[in-house]
Amino acid sequence: MTGGTGSRVARLVRVTGVVQGVGFRPFVHRIATRYALGGSVHNEGGDVVVHVEGAPEAIASFVAALRRDAPPLARVEAIADTAAPLRDVRAFTITASGDAVQERLPVAPDVVTCDACCAELFDAADRRYRYPFITCTDCGPRYTVIDALPYDRARTSLRSFPQCAACSAEYAAPGHRRFHSESNACRDCGPRVWAADVRDGRASELTGDPIDRAAETIRASGVLALRGLGGFHLVCDATNDRAVRMLRERKQREYKPLAVMVRSVDEVRQFAAPTHAEVALLESRERPIVLLARRADGTLAPSVAPGLARIGVMLAYTPTHHLLLAACDRPLVMTSGNLSDEPIAAGNDEGVARLAALADRFLLHDREIVARIDDSVMRVAAGAPLMMRRARGFAPLPMSLPTPLARPVLAVGAHLKHTFALGAGSTAYVSPHIGDLDTVETLEHFRAVRARFEALFRVTPAAVVCDRHAGYLSTQEAEQCGVPMLARVQHHHAHIAAVLGEHGERGPVIGVAFDGTGAGDDGTVWGGEYLVADARGYERAAHLVPAPLPGGDVAVRRPWRVAMGYGALDATLAGLVSARLGDVAEVERRVVSQQLAARVNAPLASSMGRLFDAAAALMGVRLVQYYEGQAAMEVEALADGGRDLALPLPIIERDDRLLLDPVPLLCALAELARDGRDPHDLAASFHASVVDATCRVVERLAEAHGTHIAVLAGGCFQNARLLAGCADGLSARGLRVLMPRVLPPNDGAISYGQLVVAAAQ
Ligand code: ZN
Ligand code: ZN
Ligand code: FE
């Protein structure tokens, strides 16, 4: 046949997006073969580059299929194709990765074990039967094993496990599910797990099946330290109250809820009542911990989530989880392997050293965890998934910036629920959840992840942005990192800017920022703020009436102190407060009265989080809290099924500003509680009054400033009742409501918000 070569053309196709570590090259190979095209494919920087030859129509179909049929884990952002010289190749091959430096280098997050791998895991005839590191191109570790890009086995922690003949054959076989699966492994060549007991700081390996030995400990009411995907978990029987209490005691975590893991939604239904949307979230490939309504008649130990109507549940996401759950046949508590607020332990030696006193037995493995990562936490709120902690499954997927940065910038974030973000051009790399930046260990973890991000994404910051709070360790880190300071961004402005950035919106908007505390620009503590804002700047247009916070940060743990602080605003309220605090020791109350009278160590705060605390104290919900947000979560839970008694939360005008005066509301709550009114009604009414006042304020401000967009941000909006109430009320008033979805409402979003502001300025 003549003319065959004459009708052939060659194109160079570049695919941008999340296309590495997601089975993209094998996919390209499959469709190139389908259309009888010759050529080759390789990873280059963060992109996939294809040289393809054949009939022009076949190439057009090939390019269309690249987008249309892309593998489930891929996110194709752009496909560019240009003419290329004809090499007259008939076969199609996958070649080694190029080293060209690209600006944008996404890394895929870790992926839940797929159904096909799961089926093989429990198939006695399969050669990977019960092999805990079974993966394929559709599933397995990514972020936690990748050293550098492009994504190739040689640049992952699998490189120390050369593939055996059988694995190599799968890896090289086009059309096989493990064709070019970089994490491919089996019992003969791959990583292994073993059970160990620790005595005098030394781990000694146990004989027998390691999964069975681990399950033995759990069935005997013990605590297992499980080295998993992104670090250690502490595991125990979630139906055994004694085991759960012991775990809490050892971990020094008295009240904070613990997450539970099961294999299927049917098992979830034994102790929780998930909605359709929640089931979808549980089964999503990111496999986050999802907060679900707990069933009163459920099988879980009461100490799993004391006092809370919701419980955090996730489905198994690694082969080891599936094996262990099958061996134990009951729900398991699965909580980060650490002491209270330290970062999660990751290395074998580190885990053994740090967790020896917490665990009765260890399940270890020898696949190095290059990057530790926590489980993500989400809930469904206002009709859609709401992020509460962004980590495994999501980080480090890049986000966009509405305005590009002139030079690379590091945003160091806030203090609690810390994340940082690296920005280059229009791309932001937001770190996974790091933790509360108040220990040396967390600070070191922050530094390590930062160094890894800078290397992985090849971003060297030329400037740094931070919070205005001088006391944050993140701010101090920014001041000392030797990179010029670009801006100190006000905390609540950053909250609102983060939501603007997520939605690609520039503003101006009426931004509502409700959180615990943040440094205001007038020397007081802010946290119940209504800002007229765009990404560049803001005007504080309305806020809660500030009240003294006796003891400053100490008050965060003591809702009764916050209530007394409000009492300083009004004599009637003070009397009601004091009548409601009978359970607090007289001497303690006297100290606080003196602090308030002398205005010593009692900064003024306009915080919505603290208003929830004060309300909780006056309703008799909680006088002392063991973690921030505990009282507010309980007030939210209590509100279910309550009636709105229409309690007053008046808006007053002062110096061109609107002020929400919480004194009448707190007085009403204290009186009704004193009179023994139904606490459900009180909690529901409190929410309703805050929602109603917020809608009225935002509506007035929107009219005055000629905008129709409202933004809801800040940690208080993790409260689904508050979020949905405000969103519905504002929509009903004709406003467009933007809320956080990709990033959490809490301070985990501050770093990205700082980048958005830096880019706009
Ligand atoms: Zn798989
Ligand atoms: Zn093998
Ligand atoms: Fe905040």
Short mmCIF file of C-alpha atoms and ligand atoms in Angstrom, two decimals, residues 114 117 135-136 139 177, ligand 1:
data_model
loop_
_atom_site.label_atom_id
_atom_site.label_comp_id
_atom_site.label_asym_id
_atom_site.label_seq_id
_atom_site.Cartn_x
_atom_site.Cartn_y
_atom_site.Cartn_z
CA CYS A 114 -10.29 -0.23 44.87
CA CYS A 117 -7.98 -5.13 44.67
CA THR A 135 -2.56 -1.93 44.87
CA CYS A 136 -3.11 -1.20 41.19
CA CYS A 139 -5.56 2.77 44.03
CA ARG A 177 -4.71 -3.41 35.68
ZN ZN B 1 -6.63 -1.33 43.08
#
